[in-house]
């Protein structure tokens, strides 16, 4: 049966070590599975057969020499990368017409580290254009479906990466999270999704959206697999000056349980208007389980978190506006032909190359940074940023982890949310964490009572203490079990 990609890291490696199958067979089976399941899911924009087989050959070589682990901690594990991550020789489109024909001349550090750890790269995944969005509907190359209900979105912007793991097309995938783009799709697709503390993972080679907010992290179906990916990803990279020397073993305390741990609950979050009752019920249940397991639940306050979305939609577009200025049709990207003057070429190329949401963000950022306006919005947004960061610092003096919803609702239908401002609320529980810079993750806690769709609860850690949230997640996993492959894709099924 074609289920290698549905297995976790430990079971793949046990099978490899026992010579039940080879890494090449895993790679071929995963690629075949992507080809079949993706007819329904459309999580992938490109598959990377050659690279996968090359990586598998290295793993099989290590096995032949009797030392599987010499190939790395992720030896033989099928992985996929969001399409804003450079992988030499592949297209890196950011799901934009602007970069439709762009081929990466180099590999991002995060991608290289996963492959160096023995991961088998099976392909690049769909996303909202330039990571602007919460549903993957802004991709220029078609929508990705949620494997739990093909008529619904997988969330976004890393929707392809979340859906690929939920459909058992790969074991681990990488996403990027600027305001919630790992945690919200993880919640919608019922998988684990980790946004590490800013600086834990190098951003080198990841197409920049908001450079002070962007962070790369893994999706997986088990907490241990996410921790293994974190081990491979984290650490100083001379090519990204914001990366830090993180040397933590993220698997070290997964089995410690939560007895005696103080875990914070934010009342404003739990009582917020817009929080779907079925999500609230599931998060409350998870809180009760943690308490039963011996955690002390403590109320904490984040008095400025309500201003996070407003601050983000100033800071994010300002940073995006400057980062996207490089797509000028001369050095990169789509070039509209036939213009006599450069100004005309810029204008037409950017107007046609970028989709509506990207243009909206660029125009907003350009306006917000213009003289006179800057003082009115950008300064106060930075001040709000300081206040939110201070809120978290104070909260983490009382607790070592905070639990909250990951998203206010379960996955919505295609086209159901058309108002940008309403879409922006998808990240009401995640954005403040990017603003403060600490780590957050979404952990599946079962299905909502009303829709029957996956619900994620968010765990939030103090800066550079991401092991705390993984520990709490592992405790929840001992109650809820590992995230299953979505039913229509379980046991090798492909969406029938
Ligand atoms: N949904 C948010 C936005 O559209 C966050 C996106 C992200 O984290 N990349 O900006």
Coordinates of C-alpha atoms and ligand atoms in Angstrom, one line a residue:
X1 CA 0.0 0.0 0.0
X2 CA 1.2 3.4 -0.9
X3 CA 1.3 5.0 2.6
X4 CA 4.9 5.8 3.2
X5 CA 4.2 9.5 3.3
X6 CA 1.5 9.0 5.8
X7 CA 3.9 7.4 8.2
X8 CA 5.8 9.4 10.8
X9 CA 9.6 9.9 10.9
X10 CA 10.2 7.1 13.4
X11 CA 8.2 4.5 11.5
X12 CA 9.8 5.4 8.1
X13 CA 13.2 5.0 9.6
X14 CA 12.3 1.8 11.4
X15 CA 11.3 0.3 8.1
X16 CA 14.4 1.6 6.4
X17 CA 16.7 0.2 9.1
X18 CA 14.9 -3.2 8.9
X19 CA 15.3 -3.1 5.1
X20 CA 11.5 -3.5 4.7
X21 CA 11.8 -0.9 2.0
X22 CA 14.4 1.4 0.6
X23 CA 14.6 5.2 0.6
X24 CA 14.2 5.0 -3.2
X25 CA 10.9 3.2 -2.7
X26 CA 9.8 5.8 -0.3
X27 CA 10.6 8.6 -2.7
X28 CA 8.9 6.9 -5.6
X29 CA 5.9 6.0 -3.6
X30 CA 5.6 9.6 -2.3
X31 CA 5.9 11.1 -5.8
X32 CA 3.2 8.6 -7.0
X33 CA 1.0 9.6 -4.1
X34 CA 1.4 13.3 -4.8
X35 CA 0.5 12.7 -8.5
X36 CA -2.7 10.8 -7.5
X37 CA -3.9 12.7 -4.5
X38 CA -3.0 16.1 -5.9
X39 CA -5.6 15.8 -8.6
X40 CA -8.1 16.5 -5.9
X41 CA -6.0 18.6 -3.5
X42 CA -3.7 20.7 -5.7
X43 CA -1.3 21.3 -2.9
X44 CA 1.8 21.2 -5.2
X45 CA 2.9 23.6 -7.9
X46 CA 5.9 21.5 -8.9
X47 CA 7.3 18.1 -8.0
X48 CA 11.1 17.5 -7.9
X49 CA 11.6 13.8 -9.0
X50 CA 15.2 14.1 -9.8
X51 CA 16.2 15.8 -6.5
X52 CA 14.0 13.3 -4.6
X53 CA 15.8 10.3 -6.1
X54 CA 19.2 11.9 -5.6
X55 CA 18.4 12.5 -1.9
X56 CA 17.0 8.9 -1.6
X57 CA 20.2 7.5 -3.1
X58 CA 22.3 9.2 -0.4
X59 CA 20.1 7.6 2.2
X60 CA 20.2 4.2 0.7
X61 CA 24.0 4.5 0.5
X62 CA 24.1 5.2 4.2
X63 CA 21.9 2.2 4.9
X64 CA 24.2 0.0 2.7
X65 CA 27.0 1.1 4.9
X66 CA 25.0 0.1 8.0
X67 CA 24.5 3.6 9.3
X68 CA 21.1 5.1 8.4
X69 CA 21.5 7.9 10.9
X70 CA 24.7 9.1 9.1
X71 CA 22.3 10.3 6.5
X72 CA 20.7 12.7 9.1
X73 CA 17.9 12.8 11.5
X74 CA 15.3 13.2 8.7
X75 CA 16.8 10.4 6.6
X76 CA 14.3 9.0 4.1
X77 CA 11.5 11.4 5.1
X78 CA 9.4 13.0 2.2
X79 CA 9.3 16.8 2.6
X80 CA 7.7 19.6 0.7
X81 CA 8.6 23.3 0.6
X82 CA 6.4 26.4 0.3
X83 CA 6.9 28.0 -3.1
X84 CA 8.5 31.1 -1.6
X85 CA 11.6 29.1 -0.6
X86 CA 14.4 28.9 -3.1
X87 CA 15.6 25.4 -4.1
X88 CA 18.2 25.5 -6.8
X89 CA 16.9 24.5 -10.2
X90 CA 13.2 24.6 -9.3
X91 CA 10.7 27.3 -10.0
X92 CA 10.1 29.6 -7.0
X93 CA 7.0 31.5 -8.0
X94 CA 5.4 32.7 -4.8
X95 CA 2.2 31.7 -6.6
X96 CA 2.5 34.9 -8.6
X97 CA 2.5 35.6 -12.3
X98 CA 5.3 38.0 -11.5
X99 CA 7.7 35.0 -10.8
X100 CA 6.0 32.4 -13.1
X101 CA 9.2 31.7 -14.9
X102 CA 11.7 32.4 -12.2
X103 CA 14.1 29.5 -11.6
X104 CA 16.1 29.5 -8.3
X105 CA 19.8 30.0 -8.8
X106 CA 20.5 28.9 -5.2
X107 CA 18.9 27.1 -2.2
X108 CA 17.5 28.7 0.9
X109 CA 19.2 27.8 4.1
X110 CA 16.0 26.3 5.6
X111 CA 15.6 24.1 2.6
X112 CA 19.3 23.1 2.5
X113 CA 19.2 22.2 6.2
X114 CA 16.2 19.8 5.7
X115 CA 17.8 18.1 2.7
X116 CA 21.2 17.9 4.5
X117 CA 19.4 16.2 7.4
X118 CA 18.3 13.5 4.9
X119 CA 14.9 14.8 3.9
X120 CA 13.6 13.8 0.5
X121 CA 12.4 16.9 -1.4
X122 CA 9.2 15.9 -3.2
X123 CA 8.1 19.4 -4.4
X124 CA 7.1 22.9 -3.9
X125 CA 3.7 23.9 -2.5
X126 CA 0.9 26.3 -3.4
X127 CA 0.4 29.5 -1.3
X128 CA -1.3 32.8 -1.3
X129 CA 0.5 35.1 -3.7
X130 CA 3.6 36.4 -2.0
X131 CA 2.1 35.0 1.2
X132 CA -0.7 37.7 1.3
X133 CA -3.8 35.9 2.4
X134 CA -5.4 33.4 4.7
X135 CA -7.0 30.9 2.2
X136 CA -4.6 30.2 -0.6
X137 CA -7.3 31.7 -2.9
X138 CA -5.0 34.5 -4.0
X139 CA -2.6 32.0 -5.8
X140 CA -2.3 32.8 -9.5
X141 CA -2.1 29.1 -10.1
X142 CA -5.4 27.9 -8.7
X143 CA -6.8 27.1 -5.3
X144 CA -5.7 24.3 -3.0
X145 CA -8.5 22.2 -1.4
X146 CA -8.7 21.3 2.2
X147 CA -8.3 17.5 2.3
X148 CA -11.0 17.3 5.0
X149 CA -13.6 18.9 2.7
X150 CA -12.6 19.6 -0.9
X151 CA -15.1 22.4 -1.1
X152 CA -13.3 24.4 1.6
X153 CA -10.0 26.3 1.8
X154 CA -7.0 24.9 3.5
X155 CA -6.2 28.3 5.1
X156 CA -3.2 30.3 4.2
X157 CA -0.9 31.5 3.2
X158 CA 0.9 28.2 3.5
X159 CA -2.2 26.3 2.5
X160 CA -0.4 24.0 0.1
X161 CA 2.1 22.9 2.7
X162 CA -0.6 22.2 5.3
X163 CA -2.9 20.3 2.9
X164 CA 0.1 18.2 1.6
X165 CA 0.7 16.9 5.1
X166 CA -3.0 16.5 5.9
X167 CA -3.5 14.4 2.7
X168 CA -0.5 12.2 3.5
X169 CA 1.4 13.4 0.4
X170 CA 4.5 14.1 2.5
X171 CA 5.5 13.7 6.1
X172 CA 6.8 17.1 6.8
X173 CA 6.5 20.4 5.0
X174 CA 7.8 23.9 5.5
X175 CA 5.7 27.1 5.6
X176 CA 6.4 30.7 6.5
X177 CA 4.4 32.7 9.0
X178 CA 4.3 36.5 9.0
X179 CA 1.0 36.9 10.7
X180 CA -0.4 33.4 11.1
X181 CA 0.4 31.6 7.8
X182 CA 1.6 28.4 9.4
X183 CA -0.7 28.3 12.4
X184 CA -4.0 29.1 10.7
X185 CA -3.7 26.6 7.9
X186 CA -2.4 24.0 10.4
X187 CA -5.6 24.6 12.4
X188 CA -7.8 24.3 9.3
X189 CA -6.2 21.1 8.0
X190 CA -5.8 19.4 11.4
X191 CA -2.0 19.2 11.5
X192 CA 0.7 20.5 13.7
X193 CA 2.2 23.8 12.6
X194 CA 5.0 25.6 14.3
X195 CA 6.0 29.3 14.0
X196 CA 9.3 29.4 15.9
X197 CA 10.6 32.5 17.8
X198 CA 11.8 35.1 15.3
X199 CA 15.5 34.4 14.7
X200 CA 15.4 30.7 15.3
X201 CA 15.3 29.8 11.6
X202 CA 17.3 31.6 8.9
X203 CA 15.3 33.6 6.4
X204 CA 18.1 33.5 3.8
X205 CA 16.6 32.4 0.4
X206 CA 13.0 32.8 1.5
X207 CA 11.3 35.5 -0.6
X208 CA 10.7 38.3 1.9
X209 CA 7.3 39.6 2.8
X210 CA 7.7 41.4 6.2
X211 CA 11.3 41.0 7.2
X212 CA 10.8 41.8 10.8
X213 CA 7.9 39.4 11.1
X214 CA 8.7 36.4 8.7
X215 CA 9.7 33.1 10.2
X216 CA 9.9 29.6 8.7
X217 CA 8.6 26.6 10.4
X218 CA 7.4 23.0 9.9
X219 CA 4.1 21.2 9.4
X220 CA 3.7 17.6 10.5
X221 CA 1.2 15.1 11.9
X222 CA 3.1 14.5 15.1
X223 CA 4.7 16.8 17.6
X224 CA 7.9 14.8 17.6
X225 CA 8.2 15.1 13.8
X226 CA 7.8 18.9 14.2
X227 CA 10.5 18.9 16.9
X228 CA 12.9 16.9 14.7
X229 CA 12.3 19.4 11.9
X230 CA 13.0 22.3 14.3
X231 CA 16.3 20.6 15.3
X232 CA 17.3 20.5 11.6
X233 CA 16.1 24.0 10.9
X234 CA 17.3 26.1 13.8
X235 CA 20.6 27.8 14.4
X236 CA 22.8 30.6 13.4
X237 CA 23.3 31.3 9.7
X238 CA 25.9 33.8 8.7
X239 CA 23.7 34.7 5.7
X240 CA 20.9 36.0 7.8
X241 CA 22.0 38.5 10.4
X242 CA 18.8 38.1 12.4
X243 CA 19.3 34.4 12.9
X244 CA 20.4 33.3 16.4
X245 CA 22.6 30.7 17.8
X246 CA 19.8 28.3 18.8
X247 CA 21.2 25.0 19.8
X248 CA 18.2 23.5 21.7
X249 CA 17.2 19.9 21.2
X250 CA 13.5 20.4 20.7
X251 CA 12.7 16.7 21.3
X252 CA 14.4 16.7 24.7
X253 CA 11.4 17.4 27.0
X254 CA 8.5 16.1 24.9
X255 CA 7.8 13.4 27.4
X256 CA 8.0 15.4 30.5
X257 CA 4.3 16.1 30.7
X258 CA 2.8 19.3 32.1
X259 CA 2.6 18.5 35.8
X260 CA 3.5 21.7 37.7
X261 CA 3.7 23.8 34.6
X262 CA 1.9 27.1 34.7
X263 CA -0.1 27.7 31.6
X264 CA -1.8 31.0 30.8
X265 CA -5.2 31.7 29.4
X266 CA -6.2 35.1 28.0
X267 CA -9.8 36.0 28.9
X268 CA -10.1 38.6 26.1
X269 CA -9.2 35.9 23.6
X270 CA -11.7 33.3 24.9
X271 CA -14.5 35.9 25.1
X272 CA -13.8 37.6 21.8
X273 CA -16.7 38.3 19.4
X274 CA -16.2 36.2 16.3
X275 CA -14.9 33.1 18.1
X276 CA -16.9 30.2 16.8
X277 CA -18.6 28.2 19.6
X278 CA -17.3 24.9 18.4
X279 CA -13.7 26.3 18.4
X280 CA -14.2 27.8 21.8
X281 CA -15.5 24.5 23.2
X282 CA -12.6 22.5 21.8
X283 CA -10.0 25.0 23.3
X284 CA -11.8 24.9 26.6
X285 CA -11.7 21.1 26.5
X286 CA -7.9 21.2 25.8
X287 CA -7.4 23.6 28.8
X288 CA -9.4 21.2 31.0
X289 CA -7.3 18.3 29.8
X290 CA -4.1 20.1 30.7
X291 CA -5.4 20.9 34.1
X292 CA -6.3 17.2 34.6
X293 CA -2.7 16.3 33.7
X294 CA -1.5 18.5 36.5
X295 CA -0.9 21.9 34.8
X296 CA -1.8 25.0 36.8
X297 CA -4.0 27.2 34.6
X298 CA -3.5 30.9 35.3
X299 CA -5.3 33.9 33.8
X300 CA -3.0 36.4 32.1
X301 CA -3.7 39.7 30.4
X302 CA -2.5 41.0 27.1
X303 CA -4.2 44.4 27.3
X304 CA -2.8 45.7 23.9
X305 CA -3.3 42.5 21.8
X306 CA -6.6 43.9 20.5
X307 CA -4.5 46.4 18.5
X308 CA -2.3 43.8 16.9
X309 CA -4.3 43.5 13.6
X310 CA -4.3 47.2 13.1
X311 CA -0.6 47.5 13.8
X312 CA 0.1 44.6 11.5
X313 CA -1.8 46.0 8.6
X314 CA 0.4 49.1 8.8
X315 CA 3.8 47.4 9.5
X316 CA 3.2 44.4 7.1
X317 CA 2.3 46.4 4.0
X318 CA 5.1 48.9 4.7
X319 CA 7.7 46.1 4.8
X320 CA 6.0 44.3 1.8
X321 CA 6.0 47.5 -0.2
X322 CA 9.8 47.9 0.2
X323 CA 10.6 44.2 -0.2
X324 CA 8.5 43.9 -3.4
X325 CA 10.1 46.9 -5.0
X326 CA 12.8 44.5 -6.3
X327 CA 10.3 43.0 -8.8
X328 CA 10.8 45.8 -11.3
X329 CA 10.6 43.7 -14.5
X330 CA 14.3 44.4 -15.2
X331 CA 16.2 42.3 -12.7
X332 CA 13.4 39.9 -11.8
X333 CA 10.0 38.7 -12.9
X334 CA 7.4 39.4 -15.5
X335 CA 8.3 42.0 -18.1
X336 CA 5.5 43.4 -20.2
X337 CA 6.9 43.7 -23.8
X338 CA 6.9 46.5 -26.2
X339 CA 7.4 49.6 -24.0
X340 CA 9.6 52.4 -25.2
X341 CA 10.2 54.0 -21.8
X342 CA 11.2 52.4 -18.6
X343 CA 8.4 54.0 -16.6
X344 CA 5.8 52.5 -18.8
X345 CA 7.5 49.1 -18.6
X346 CA 7.5 49.2 -14.8
X347 CA 3.9 50.2 -14.6
X348 CA 2.5 47.7 -17.0
X349 CA 4.7 44.8 -15.7
X350 CA 3.8 45.4 -12.1
X351 CA 0.1 46.0 -12.9
X352 CA -0.1 42.7 -14.8
X353 CA 2.4 40.7 -12.8
X354 CA 0.9 41.2 -9.4
X355 CA -2.6 40.1 -8.4
X356 CA -5.2 42.2 -6.6
X357 CA -4.2 41.5 -3.0
X358 CA -0.5 42.1 -3.7
X359 CA -1.3 45.4 -5.4
X360 CA -3.5 46.4 -2.5
X361 CA -0.6 45.8 0.0
X362 CA 1.9 47.6 -2.2
X363 CA -0.3 50.6 -2.6
X364 CA -1.2 50.6 1.1
X365 CA 2.5 50.4 2.1
X366 CA 3.5 53.1 -0.4
X367 CA 0.8 55.4 1.0
X368 CA 1.7 54.7 4.7
X369 CA 5.3 55.4 4.2
X370 CA 4.8 58.7 2.4
X371 CA 5.7 61.9 4.1
X372 CA 3.1 63.2 6.5
X373 CA 1.3 59.9 6.6
X374 CA 4.3 58.0 8.0
X375 CA 4.2 59.9 11.3
X376 CA 0.5 59.3 11.6
X377 CA 0.5 55.5 11.2
X378 CA 3.9 53.9 11.0
X379 CA 5.2 55.5 14.2
X380 CA 2.1 54.6 16.3
X381 CA 2.2 51.1 14.9
X382 CA 5.7 50.7 16.1
X383 CA 4.7 52.0 19.5
X384 CA 1.9 49.5 19.6
X385 CA 4.5 46.8 18.7
X386 CA 6.5 47.8 21.8
X387 CA 3.4 47.7 24.0
X388 CA 2.4 44.2 22.7
X389 CA 5.9 42.9 23.2
X390 CA 5.8 44.3 26.8
X391 CA 2.4 42.6 27.4
X392 CA 3.9 39.2 26.5
X393 CA 7.0 39.8 28.6
X394 CA 4.8 40.5 31.6
X395 CA 2.6 37.5 30.9
X396 CA 5.6 35.2 30.7
X397 CA 6.7 36.3 34.1
X398 CA 3.7 34.4 35.4
X399 CA 3.5 31.4 33.0
X400 CA 5.8 29.4 30.8
X401 CA 3.2 28.8 28.0
X402 CA -0.1 30.4 26.9
X403 CA -3.0 28.5 25.4
X404 CA -5.5 30.2 23.0
X405 CA -7.4 29.5 19.9
X406 CA -5.3 29.3 16.7
X407 CA -8.0 30.6 14.4
X408 CA -11.5 32.0 15.3
X409 CA -13.3 29.4 13.2
X410 CA -12.9 26.2 11.2
X411 CA -12.2 26.1 7.5
X412 CA -14.5 28.2 5.3
X413 CA -15.9 27.5 1.8
X414 CA -14.2 28.8 -1.3
X415 CA -15.5 32.3 -1.9
X416 CA -17.2 32.5 1.4
X417 CA -15.1 35.4 2.6
X418 CA -14.6 38.1 -0.1
X419 CA -14.1 41.2 2.0
X420 CA -10.4 41.7 2.7
X421 CA -11.1 43.2 6.2
X422 CA -13.0 40.1 7.1
X423 CA -10.3 37.8 5.8
X424 CA -7.8 39.8 7.9
X425 CA -9.6 38.7 11.0
X426 CA -8.6 35.1 10.3
X427 CA -5.4 35.9 12.1
X428 CA -6.8 37.7 15.1
X429 CA -5.2 35.1 17.5
X430 CA -1.9 34.8 15.7
X431 CA -0.7 38.2 14.6
X432 CA 0.3 39.5 18.0
X433 CA 2.8 36.8 18.3
X434 CA 4.6 37.8 15.1
X435 CA 4.5 41.4 16.4
X436 CA 6.1 40.4 19.7
X437 CA 8.5 37.9 17.9
X438 CA 8.0 34.9 20.2
X439 CA 7.0 31.4 19.1
X440 CA 3.5 30.0 18.6
X441 CA 2.1 26.8 17.2
X442 CA -1.2 25.2 16.3
X443 CA -1.9 21.8 17.7
X444 CA -4.9 19.7 16.5
X445 CA -7.4 18.9 19.3
X446 CA -10.1 17.0 17.4
X447 CA -13.1 18.0 15.3
X448 CA -15.6 20.8 15.9
X449 CA -19.0 19.6 17.1
X450 CA -20.9 21.7 14.5
X451 CA -18.9 21.4 11.3
X452 CA -17.0 18.2 12.0
X453 CA -13.9 20.0 10.7
X454 CA -10.5 20.1 12.5
X455 CA -9.8 22.6 15.3
X456 CA -6.4 23.7 16.3
X457 CA -5.5 25.2 19.6
X458 CA -2.6 27.6 19.8
X459 CA 0.3 27.3 22.2
X460 CA 2.5 30.3 22.7
X461 CA 5.9 30.3 24.2
X462 CA 8.3 32.9 25.6
X463 CA 11.0 34.0 23.2
X464 CA 13.5 31.3 22.5
X465 CA 11.6 28.8 24.7
X466 CA 9.8 27.1 21.9
X467 CA 10.5 23.8 23.7
X468 CA 7.9 24.8 26.2
X469 CA 5.0 24.9 23.7
X470 CA 6.2 21.6 22.1
X471 CA 6.2 20.0 25.5
X472 CA 2.6 21.1 26.1
X473 CA 1.6 20.1 22.6
X474 CA 3.1 16.6 23.3
X475 CA 1.0 16.3 26.4
X476 CA -2.1 17.2 24.4
X477 CA -1.1 14.7 21.7
X478 CA -1.0 12.0 24.4
X479 CA -4.8 12.7 24.9
X480 CA -5.9 13.5 21.3
X481 CA -3.5 11.2 19.4
X482 CA -1.3 12.2 16.5
X483 CA -3.0 14.1 13.7
X484 CA -4.6 11.7 11.3
X485 CA -4.4 11.9 7.5
X486 CA -7.8 13.3 6.4
X487 CA -10.3 10.4 6.1
X488 CA -10.8 10.6 2.3
X489 CA -7.0 10.3 2.0
X490 CA -6.3 7.8 4.8
X491 CA -4.8 4.3 4.1
X492 CA -3.5 5.3 0.6
X493 CA -6.9 6.6 -0.6
X494 CA -6.8 9.6 -2.9
X495 CA -9.9 11.5 -2.2
X496 CA -12.6 9.1 -3.4
Ligands
LIG1 N1 -3.0 36.3 6.6 C1 -2.0 37.3 6.9 C2 -1.8 38.2 5.8 O1 -2.5 38.1 4.8 C3 -0.7 36.6 7.3 C4 0.0 36.1 6.2 C5 1.3 35.4 6.5 O2 1.5 35.0 7.7 N2 2.1 35.2 5.5 O3 -0.9 39.1 5.9

